[in-house]
Amino acid sequence: MKILVCISNVPDTTAKINFTADNKSFDKNGVQYVINPWDEYALTRAIELKEAKGGTVTVLNVGEADTEPNIRKALAIGADDAIRVNAYPKDSFFVAQQIAAIAKENSYDIILMGKESIDYNGFQVHNMVGELLGIPSVTPAFKLDLLDDTTARLEREIEGGKEIVEVKLPFVASAQQPMSEPRIPNMRGIMTARTKPLKVVEPVGAEAKTSIAAYSKPEKKGGVKMIDPENAGELITLLRNEAKVL
Amino acid sequence: MSVLVFVEGLNGEIKNSSLEAASYGSQVATALGATATAVAIGDVNEAALARLGEQGISKVLFDADARLKQFVADAYVAVIAAAAQKENAKVLVFSNTGIGATVGSKLAVRLNGSLATNVTTLPKTEGGTFTVTRSVFSGKAFADVELTADVKIIAVKKNAIDISRNSGNTATVENFSASLADADFAVAPKETVMQDSEGGILLPEAERVVSGGRGLKGPENWHLVEDLAKAIGAATACSKPVSDQDWRPHHEHVGQTGITISPNLYIAIGISGAIQHLAGVNSSKVIVVINKDPEAPFFKAADYGIVGDAFEVVPKLIEAAKALDK
Ligand SMILES: Cc1cc2nc3c(=O)[nH]c(=O)nc-3n(C[C@H](O)[C@H](O)[C@H](O)COP(=O)(O)OP(=O)(O)OC[C@H]3O[C@@H](n4cnc5c(N)ncnc54)[C@H](O)[C@@H]3O)c2cc1C
Ligand SMILES: Nc1ncnc2c1ncn2[C@@H]1O[C@H](COP(=O)(O)O)[C@@H](O)[C@H]1O
């Protein structure tokens, strides 16, 4: 079983979001980067499947050299090897084409991603990759099991319920909680991660189809109006007559 | 040239998020001097489709194929692609649901188009460019994104666009079918399990949401959340530790690692307001926080607040809400 896990390098979930003075780019100053939280569910499930059935787990990131600490972290958690496509991830379509190009070269049985990146929040790349490769994409899935060597059973969240889907390998899936219990790298993992292969490849020629012109931040709230707990019912009156939401 | 809007049905009616997408699509069409057509698939009744005229839609292409009553991604993509070709659509509009973003992503590849999901504004089209604003960094920021390809695909975030209610126009509904291959059904669900959602309000579609956190102490106290929700016609939600401990099902968990919602009203009871929680709810129009700790960070993001014990405050709210004339 050959599994590819695509990981995105994103600001920590507690990071304060700021932009450069011209509002054209994200200000990385003082920001700690992590593996996209959803991608960790994908990574741990891939490692669990490998532990149960044998095979390899390769992690893939499309990014510049500064993403390598988190690629090494994925190796420390238990991936076997890694590929970094040496390019700034211009947009989802660009990233999807890079992932598809790597996948075409290596014929993976399963390609796992996260549900969405918490910086770009696209919910795009997995379905684009499925479409580019002409294979099923099941997303977002919160359960993934192999029925045998050729078929997987996934549970996918839909609005108001869930769907059970069986697909033939190869396929793409995106992960969400509670697909697995993310792991913290142990000392041995961290030591061996240093010697595991991390291959850097140049991107294939691909166009981005969107470009970010400027960033902005939401307007600050006008301040909170406090209501006396003794007269809590007044809140309901305010919500109807002042806020007009009831 | 036309603008094509995909509308999703729910129990025969059209989802509110799709009415918003329809309103968005017809406003784009007006700005571009084009017409707005909708495409609907599966389980929607024709009367509801005709009412899309109220949103400025002139014509609806309706594929009533019984195999498409449930969502099958590739088959839906094939139908919408055929509709886009028939209408010579250069702008395709979806609502930013799981279904909308999924078919949007696939169509972006198939039609070689530019895609923006989580879109919160109408496009700016000065100087021949086409730029929309989308929510990024889990609601902590916005990005103005230029769509540079010939075909533009937009998934509109819930509650960013008002549904129009003024015109009495009706849309004409035309039967439409695309030729579908067996391969389009390769990922058809084997089984679909719906939750028994009380009152039938889906969390992502809800206009109002009442949410509970660890401050409620245990699942046995959730009647407070449920009764308040029922009294104001809201869906229920929860914080991550609440679903982690199985006090509530996972699909109710909102936040960075749960679902993102943007209702008109979000009432948070016994939730501290951690940044990861706020990420899922901060684009709600009005936020109410009930917490016994005046220092709880959530108050900084709130419009209305009550410092007090949920076990005393919430029953009063339920009583006041029940007394409202509907
Ligand atoms: C990577 C990552 C991702 C995360 N993703 C999410 C996410 O998606 N969603 C999410 O919610 N969290 C998420 N978290 C967790 C988040 O950091 C907080 O731990 C969590 O939101 C806290 O939940 P809570 O507010 O219910 O509980 P607590 O922080 O324990 O707060 C309980 C609150 O209840 C109040 N309270 C207690 N008793 C009463 C009473 N009787 N009446 C009124 N108020 C009372 C307390 O004052 C307190 O403010 C994530 C964390 C990490 C690290
Ligand atoms: N630069 C990247 N490199 C590798 N994988 C990525 C990258 N960006 C996004 N992904 C994957 O695609 C998923 C969905 O991302 P998005 O469409 O941006 O929300 C993420 O959870 C990752 O698994």
XYZ file of C-alpha atoms and ligand atoms in Angstrom:
648
model
C 0.000 0.000 0.000
C 1.494 3.323 -1.094
C -0.117 6.318 0.570
C 0.531 9.962 -0.256
C -0.378 12.566 2.374
C -0.452 16.199 1.260
C 0.320 18.650 4.017
C -0.004 22.374 4.049
C 2.151 24.644 6.231
C -0.091 27.140 8.044
C 0.031 29.713 10.867
C -0.662 28.185 14.277
C -4.359 28.211 15.225
C -3.736 30.874 17.876
C -1.710 33.159 15.564
C -2.675 36.815 15.287
C -3.212 37.582 11.630
C -1.428 40.671 10.288
C -0.460 41.904 6.855
C 2.432 43.904 5.457
C 2.008 47.704 5.273
C 0.766 47.583 1.661
C -1.775 44.850 2.619
C -0.426 42.720 -0.196
C 1.020 39.859 1.805
C 0.719 38.000 5.055
C 3.103 39.227 7.746
C 5.054 36.179 8.939
C 6.727 38.120 11.742
C 6.512 36.265 15.033
C 4.147 33.673 13.578
C 4.686 30.029 14.350
C 3.850 27.597 11.554
C 2.241 24.196 12.054
C 1.051 21.307 9.940
C -2.514 22.184 8.928
C -4.606 20.579 11.737
C -6.874 18.656 9.341
C -3.844 17.247 7.546
C -2.677 15.738 10.826
C -5.817 13.591 10.879
C -4.938 12.427 7.357
C -1.319 11.769 8.302
C -2.097 9.711 11.401
C -4.747 7.655 9.611
C -2.216 6.936 6.842
C 0.338 5.795 9.432
C -2.269 3.599 11.149
C -3.146 1.943 7.821
C 0.536 1.348 7.115
C 1.032 -0.169 10.551
C -1.906 -2.505 9.961
C -1.305 -3.472 6.321
C 2.314 -2.606 5.510
C 3.442 -0.165 2.846
C 4.788 3.354 2.814
C 3.583 6.813 3.694
C 5.013 9.713 1.683
C 4.307 13.300 2.672
C 4.121 16.013 0.066
C 4.194 19.749 0.462
C 4.147 22.421 -2.197
C 6.126 25.194 -0.592
C 9.374 27.050 -0.208
C 12.289 25.908 1.947
C 10.815 27.398 5.128
C 8.200 24.604 5.254
C 10.852 21.938 5.891
C 10.629 21.964 9.709
C 7.011 20.834 9.450
C 7.824 18.280 6.767
C 10.438 16.878 9.183
C 7.785 16.879 11.885
C 5.547 14.722 9.671
C 8.499 12.341 9.211
C 9.008 12.318 12.985
C 5.330 11.422 13.487
C 5.907 8.386 11.270
C 5.911 9.095 7.529
C 8.642 7.242 5.629
C 9.791 9.840 3.152
C 8.892 13.271 1.872
C 8.722 15.367 -1.257
C 8.769 19.143 -1.351
C 7.779 20.802 -4.600
C 9.922 23.888 -4.471
C 7.399 26.627 -5.240
C 5.303 29.247 -3.557
C 1.747 27.799 -3.501
C 0.178 30.467 -5.718
C -3.370 29.144 -5.622
C -5.353 25.923 -5.251
C -5.270 25.103 -8.926
C -1.503 25.544 -9.050
C -1.062 23.335 -5.970
C -3.465 20.701 -7.314
C -1.492 20.484 -10.559
C 1.764 19.966 -8.663
C 0.204 17.219 -6.542
C -1.329 15.570 -9.612
C 2.041 15.613 -11.386
C 3.759 13.856 -8.455
C 0.894 11.365 -8.214
C 1.126 10.508 -11.923
C 4.803 9.677 -11.542
C 4.406 7.461 -8.508
C 0.992 5.731 -8.682
C -0.159 5.895 -5.084
C -3.018 3.698 -3.864
C -4.474 6.394 -1.629
C -3.993 10.169 -1.635
C -5.022 11.766 1.636
C -5.418 15.443 2.415
C -7.055 17.604 5.022
C -10.568 18.946 4.657
C -9.292 22.468 4.141
C -6.244 24.589 4.791
C -6.863 26.921 7.735
C -5.121 29.835 6.015
C -6.681 29.764 2.561
C -9.831 27.823 3.633
C -10.377 26.646 0.098
C -11.915 23.159 0.404
C -10.687 22.873 -3.172
C -7.392 21.080 -3.661
C -8.614 17.506 -2.959
C -11.482 17.603 -5.433
C -9.282 19.294 -8.029
C -6.652 16.569 -7.680
C -9.317 13.853 -7.998
C -10.606 15.517 -11.129
C -7.126 16.045 -12.614
C -6.270 12.376 -12.064
C -9.710 11.101 -13.058
C -10.110 9.144 -9.811
C -12.780 9.386 -7.082
C -12.474 12.049 -4.405
C -14.386 11.469 -1.183
C -14.422 14.544 0.944
C -14.690 15.372 3.786
C -14.405 11.890 5.313
C -14.295 11.188 9.029
C -13.797 7.421 8.765
C -11.629 5.420 6.390
C -11.168 1.659 6.390
C -9.835 -0.798 3.866
C -12.209 -3.663 3.116
C -9.539 -5.518 1.129
C -6.595 -4.657 -1.116
C -8.764 -3.013 -3.735
C -11.685 -1.398 -1.927
C -12.063 1.193 0.802
C -15.087 2.148 2.856
C -15.425 5.757 3.897
C -17.919 7.710 5.924
C -18.394 11.186 4.658
C -20.102 14.071 6.341
C -22.997 15.651 4.496
C -25.287 18.404 5.698
C -27.684 16.843 8.153
C -26.144 13.403 8.115
C -23.535 11.073 6.763
C -22.946 8.968 3.701
C -21.244 5.635 3.469
C -19.229 5.264 0.295
C -17.238 2.348 -1.068
C -14.591 3.130 -3.645
C -11.961 1.230 -5.565
C -8.347 2.207 -5.105
C -6.790 4.550 -6.124
C -8.777 7.462 -4.738
C -8.394 10.834 -3.050
C -9.965 11.561 0.330
C -9.859 14.502 2.670
C -9.863 14.015 6.409
C -11.689 15.613 9.262
C -12.141 14.829 12.894
C -12.445 12.135 14.222
C -10.696 10.122 11.503
C -7.750 9.469 13.792
C -6.103 10.675 16.970
C -3.176 12.933 15.947
C 0.158 11.867 17.446
C 2.962 13.832 19.004
C 6.411 12.869 17.716
C 8.503 10.936 20.232
C 12.273 11.200 20.721
C 13.038 8.221 18.511
C 10.819 9.637 15.778
C 12.577 12.968 15.925
C 16.006 11.293 15.697
C 15.114 9.066 12.734
C 13.302 11.895 10.925
C 16.643 13.562 10.300
C 17.861 10.659 8.221
C 14.649 9.972 6.299
C 14.710 11.089 2.659
C 13.279 14.513 1.809
C 13.386 15.027 -1.921
C 13.122 18.540 -3.336
C 11.712 18.738 -6.858
C 11.032 21.702 -9.111
C 7.401 22.512 -10.004
C 5.795 21.550 -13.295
C 4.753 24.465 -15.454
C 1.257 25.374 -14.309
C -0.725 28.544 -14.272
C -2.457 30.009 -11.274
C -5.985 31.139 -12.115
C -6.477 33.545 -9.255
C -4.319 36.204 -7.689
C -4.694 37.984 -4.392
C -4.847 41.749 -4.880
C -5.092 42.785 -1.220
C -5.921 41.593 2.268
C -8.080 43.278 4.865
C -9.340 42.582 8.356
C -12.936 42.493 9.570
C -14.309 45.671 11.094
C -14.048 45.732 14.861
C -17.249 45.105 16.750
C -18.851 48.227 18.237
C -18.414 46.938 21.777
C -20.556 44.684 23.879
C -23.808 45.795 25.505
C -24.132 44.203 28.942
C -27.460 43.123 30.357
C -28.235 42.686 34.017
C -28.602 38.966 34.777
C -31.549 39.727 37.056
C -33.392 41.107 34.012
C -32.066 38.547 31.547
C -35.370 38.552 29.676
C -34.551 42.030 28.430
C -32.028 40.425 26.102
C -34.855 38.826 24.140
C -36.555 42.234 23.771
C -33.310 43.789 22.525
C -32.710 40.979 20.071
C -36.150 41.567 18.612
C -36.432 45.368 18.663
C -32.843 46.589 18.439
C -30.797 43.869 16.716
C -33.869 42.672 14.758
C -32.765 39.050 14.699
C -35.776 37.455 16.382
C -23.474 35.000 -22.292
C -25.164 34.189 -19.034
C -24.661 33.672 -15.347
C -25.547 30.170 -14.185
C -26.564 29.509 -10.568
C -26.727 26.022 -9.110
C -29.499 25.728 -6.530
C -29.705 22.927 -3.980
C -32.934 21.416 -2.738
C -33.769 20.207 0.728
C -36.954 18.188 1.243
C -38.358 19.651 -1.971
C -37.711 23.279 -1.043
C -34.722 25.390 -2.025
C -32.095 25.925 0.656
C -31.769 29.491 1.941
C -28.082 29.395 1.034
C -29.134 28.685 -2.558
C -31.636 31.563 -2.551
C -28.703 33.757 -1.534
C -26.637 32.332 -4.395
C -29.531 33.013 -6.798
C -29.804 36.592 -5.606
C -26.032 36.947 -5.983
C -26.093 35.472 -9.485
C -28.817 37.761 -10.738
C -27.051 40.811 -9.323
C -23.884 39.774 -11.172
C -25.924 39.263 -14.340
C -27.436 42.739 -14.051
C -23.988 44.278 -13.590
C -22.650 42.442 -16.635
C -25.733 42.991 -18.795
C -26.345 39.243 -18.939
C -29.224 36.948 -17.952
C -29.299 34.746 -14.859
C -30.293 31.124 -15.319
C -30.495 28.522 -12.569
C -29.869 24.804 -12.731
C -31.505 22.450 -10.224
C -31.059 18.727 -9.825
C -33.015 16.022 -8.055
C -35.294 16.615 -5.134
C -36.845 20.085 -5.621
C -40.457 20.874 -6.409
C -41.289 22.936 -9.458
C -43.276 25.575 -7.578
C -40.218 26.352 -5.462
C -38.130 26.599 -8.634
C -40.592 29.008 -10.248
C -40.295 31.248 -7.185
C -36.611 31.737 -8.043
C -38.018 34.524 -10.227
C -38.244 36.535 -7.025
C -34.450 36.391 -6.857
C -34.144 37.693 -10.417
C -33.756 34.313 -12.131
C -35.533 34.174 -15.486
C -35.188 30.506 -16.334
C -34.499 27.280 -14.465
C -33.080 24.149 -16.068
C -34.355 21.239 -14.028
C -32.960 17.725 -14.186
C -35.424 15.487 -12.359
C -33.503 12.229 -12.967
C -34.495 9.962 -10.050
C -30.916 8.703 -9.673
C -29.909 12.237 -8.724
C -32.209 12.618 -5.727
C -29.118 12.208 -3.605
C -25.870 14.014 -4.311
C -23.523 12.180 -6.678
C -20.618 14.497 -7.363
C -19.555 13.446 -10.854
C -23.110 13.169 -12.151
C -23.979 16.607 -10.782
C -20.819 18.017 -12.356
C -21.804 16.512 -15.716
C -25.297 18.057 -15.564
C -24.024 21.486 -14.540
C -21.264 21.426 -17.166
C -23.863 20.611 -19.836
C -26.095 23.443 -18.595
C -23.142 25.846 -18.613
C -22.379 24.903 -22.187
C -26.003 25.252 -23.302
C -26.274 28.704 -21.719
C -22.773 29.812 -22.689
C -22.205 30.639 -19.021
C -19.073 32.572 -18.153
C -19.922 33.005 -14.475
C -21.073 30.044 -12.376
C -22.440 30.672 -8.888
C -22.782 28.140 -6.061
C -23.482 28.400 -2.378
C -20.465 27.579 -0.247
C -21.843 24.263 1.029
C -20.002 20.957 0.879
C -21.901 20.209 -2.319
C -21.352 23.648 -3.858
C -17.621 23.769 -3.140
C -17.163 20.171 -4.336
C -18.835 20.598 -7.715
C -17.269 24.062 -8.037
C -13.752 22.618 -7.620
C -14.366 19.871 -10.119
C -15.889 22.252 -12.647
C -12.935 24.616 -12.255
C -10.751 21.810 -13.595
C -13.202 20.705 -16.271
C -14.017 24.180 -17.579
C -10.518 25.553 -17.032
C -11.991 28.265 -14.845
C -10.947 30.413 -11.895
C -12.500 29.415 -8.589
C -13.138 31.391 -5.411
C -14.894 29.743 -2.456
C -16.098 31.462 0.745
C -16.981 34.606 -1.218
C -18.532 37.474 0.740
C -19.020 40.276 -1.844
C -20.331 40.902 -5.320
C -17.566 41.192 -7.914
C -15.859 44.437 -8.775
C -15.464 44.592 -12.515
C -13.609 47.843 -13.152
C -11.169 47.928 -16.041
C -12.101 44.481 -17.307
C -10.924 42.731 -14.132
C -13.161 40.531 -12.003
C -12.368 40.666 -8.288
C -14.291 39.230 -5.329
C -13.616 39.305 -1.615
C -13.373 35.986 0.187
C -13.047 35.038 3.823
C -9.597 33.621 4.703
C -7.604 32.668 7.821
C -10.735 31.086 9.335
C -12.693 34.324 9.325
C -9.829 36.369 10.779
C -9.264 38.231 7.489
C -10.490 38.827 3.953
C -8.663 38.603 0.649
C -9.560 40.390 -2.580
C -9.047 37.759 -5.228
C -8.875 38.437 -8.919
C -10.309 35.665 -11.101
C -8.195 35.710 -14.232
C -9.576 32.844 -16.346
C -12.341 33.281 -18.882
C -14.805 31.230 -16.811
C -15.346 32.413 -13.223
C -16.695 30.099 -10.542
C -17.875 31.501 -7.240
C -19.094 29.811 -4.061
C -20.940 32.359 -1.920
C -20.572 32.219 1.856
C -23.782 31.843 3.852
C -25.369 35.079 5.019
C -23.107 37.369 2.987
C -25.853 38.273 0.502
C -29.433 39.240 1.246
C -32.227 37.226 -0.257
C -34.427 39.595 -2.245
C -38.081 39.480 -1.296
C -39.703 42.211 -3.327
C -40.478 41.088 -6.836
C -43.380 38.801 -7.657
C -41.698 37.444 -10.793
C -41.749 33.776 -11.596
C -39.076 31.847 -13.447
C -39.899 29.458 -16.259
C -38.901 25.893 -15.470
C -37.532 23.808 -18.349
C -36.833 20.115 -18.198
C -33.205 19.420 -18.763
C -31.157 16.282 -18.898
C -27.530 15.553 -19.592
C -26.189 12.247 -20.827
C -24.645 10.464 -17.885
C -22.193 7.577 -17.992
C -21.950 4.703 -15.504
C -18.627 6.162 -14.410
C -20.466 9.250 -13.166
C -22.031 7.019 -10.504
C -18.821 5.292 -9.392
C -18.840 7.160 -6.070
C -22.569 7.005 -5.417
C -23.268 6.549 -1.705
C -24.075 3.005 -0.597
C -26.072 4.299 2.290
C -27.151 7.658 3.666
C -27.914 8.134 7.339
C -29.656 11.340 8.359
C -29.539 12.552 11.933
C -32.866 13.053 13.584
C -32.469 16.807 13.780
C -35.112 18.112 16.118
C -37.169 20.811 14.466
C -35.348 19.929 11.251
C -32.968 22.906 11.212
C -29.599 22.098 9.693
C -26.759 23.807 11.520
C -24.976 25.171 8.410
C -28.258 26.570 7.056
C -29.574 27.939 10.355
C -30.359 31.644 10.752
C -30.057 31.320 14.527
C -27.840 29.067 16.610
C -27.718 28.364 20.348
C -24.427 26.810 21.407
C -23.193 25.310 24.667
C -19.728 24.810 26.142
C -18.066 23.079 29.041
C -19.681 25.608 31.376
C -22.902 23.585 31.131
C -21.169 20.818 33.132
C -22.677 17.787 31.403
C -25.042 16.420 28.745
C -27.864 16.163 31.267
C -28.087 19.966 31.237
C -28.470 20.324 27.477
C -32.213 20.848 27.806
C -31.267 24.472 28.524
C -29.668 24.814 25.092
C -32.379 22.798 23.365
C -35.303 24.589 24.983
C -33.897 28.018 24.194
C -33.182 26.906 20.627
C -36.707 25.623 20.232
C -38.214 28.796 21.637
C -36.419 30.991 19.096
C -36.324 28.589 16.144
C -32.588 27.937 16.296
C -30.266 25.025 15.604
C -27.967 23.769 18.372
C -24.153 23.705 18.365
C -21.305 23.141 20.831
C -17.627 23.723 21.532
C -14.946 21.137 20.761
C -14.421 19.711 24.274
C -18.163 19.103 24.473
C -18.155 16.892 21.378
C -14.785 15.353 22.308
C -16.402 14.124 25.536
C -19.400 12.862 23.563
C -21.803 15.139 25.385
C -22.956 16.124 21.906
C -22.444 14.647 18.422
C -19.409 15.721 16.373
C -21.415 17.392 13.657
C -22.471 20.053 16.175
C -18.911 21.105 16.917
C -18.141 24.572 15.558
C -14.743 26.226 15.243
C -11.394 25.919 13.571
C -11.565 22.133 13.512
C -15.338 21.888 13.392
C -17.728 23.566 11.036
C -17.834 27.250 10.244
C -21.166 28.992 10.535
C -22.378 32.526 9.909
C -25.925 32.820 11.253
C -27.737 36.073 12.017
C -27.695 35.225 15.705
C -25.210 33.110 17.684
C -25.846 32.617 21.397
C -22.898 31.111 23.300
C -23.614 29.672 26.736
C -20.736 28.659 29.007
C -18.150 28.924 26.231
C -14.919 30.759 27.048
C -14.300 32.080 23.519
C -10.938 30.512 22.653
C -9.521 31.780 19.369
C -10.127 28.364 17.747
C -13.784 28.527 18.711
C -14.174 32.095 17.457
C -12.730 31.060 14.088
C -15.901 29.095 13.400
C -18.441 31.694 14.479
C -16.903 35.146 14.161
C -18.762 36.050 10.994
C -22.138 35.651 12.733
C -24.048 38.937 12.507
C -25.030 39.221 16.186
C -23.180 37.374 18.942
C -24.591 36.925 22.460
C -22.377 35.611 25.239
C -23.582 34.214 28.554
C -20.758 33.402 30.923
C -20.281 33.605 34.669
C -16.742 34.933 34.273
C -16.658 38.647 33.336
C -13.100 38.139 32.044
C -14.098 35.445 29.532
C -12.444 36.387 26.202
C -15.699 35.787 24.324
C -17.152 39.079 25.616
C -14.638 40.949 23.416
C -16.236 39.434 20.322
C -19.831 39.831 21.542
C -22.595 42.307 20.719
C -24.639 41.467 23.830
C -23.418 39.898 27.026
C -24.742 38.629 30.312
C -22.371 37.903 33.176
C -24.164 35.273 35.169
C -24.783 31.632 35.949
C -26.251 29.860 32.917
C -28.448 27.752 35.186
C -30.182 30.904 36.391
C -30.018 33.072 33.269
C -31.072 30.658 30.533
C -34.438 29.667 32.071
C -35.316 33.374 32.140
C -34.416 33.673 28.462
C -36.529 30.666 27.594
C -39.461 32.164 29.450
C -39.076 35.541 27.733
C -38.679 33.932 24.315
C -41.804 31.828 24.781
C -43.719 34.981 25.658
C -42.802 36.650 22.345
C -45.600 36.746 19.830
C -44.396 34.898 16.775
C -5.551 22.899 17.187
C -6.746 23.236 18.020
C -7.992 23.302 17.406
C -9.126 23.621 18.169
N -10.344 23.692 17.528
C -11.438 24.052 18.244
C -12.715 24.187 17.608
O -12.856 23.960 16.402
N -13.776 24.555 18.354
C -13.674 24.795 19.701
O -14.704 25.124 20.318
N -12.496 24.658 20.319
C -11.378 24.285 19.637
N -10.193 24.129 20.296
C -10.198 24.182 21.774
C -10.180 25.598 22.314
O -8.837 26.029 22.415
C -10.826 25.635 23.720
O -10.152 24.722 24.552
C -12.307 25.288 23.718
O -12.995 26.071 22.751
C -12.892 25.550 25.090
O -14.217 25.086 25.148
P -15.242 25.708 26.193
O -15.276 27.161 26.005
O -16.506 24.944 26.040
O -14.612 25.290 27.586
P -13.799 26.153 28.656
O -12.654 26.848 28.046
O -13.557 25.244 29.785
O -14.814 27.289 29.083
C -15.972 27.090 29.831
C -16.561 28.450 30.097
O -17.782 28.297 30.803
C -17.865 29.284 31.812
N -18.764 28.751 32.848
C -18.516 27.783 33.751
N -19.607 27.547 34.483
C -20.572 28.395 34.061
C -21.912 28.629 34.440
N -22.496 27.938 35.413
N -22.602 29.583 33.757
C -22.034 30.300 32.772
N -20.772 30.111 32.377
C -20.044 29.161 33.013
C -16.452 29.493 32.279
O -16.299 30.789 32.854
C -15.671 29.348 30.987
O -15.490 30.591 30.319
C -9.025 23.827 19.551
C -7.774 23.758 20.169
C -6.645 23.480 19.424
C -5.325 23.406 20.113
N 0.773 23.877 -0.474
C 0.253 22.673 -0.261
N 1.031 21.567 -0.279
C 0.503 20.327 -0.076
N -0.788 20.104 0.171
C -1.613 21.167 0.213
C -1.153 22.500 0.003
N -2.212 23.329 0.097
C -3.291 22.569 0.376
N -2.929 21.252 0.442
C -3.806 20.104 0.762
O -5.126 20.369 0.316
C -6.046 20.371 1.412
C -7.167 21.363 1.132
O -6.630 22.665 1.004
P -7.475 23.921 0.505
O -8.142 23.541 -0.748
O -6.468 25.014 0.356
O -8.441 24.237 1.612
C -5.188 20.683 2.621
O -5.792 20.212 3.818
C -3.906 19.919 2.267
O -4.031 18.541 2.554
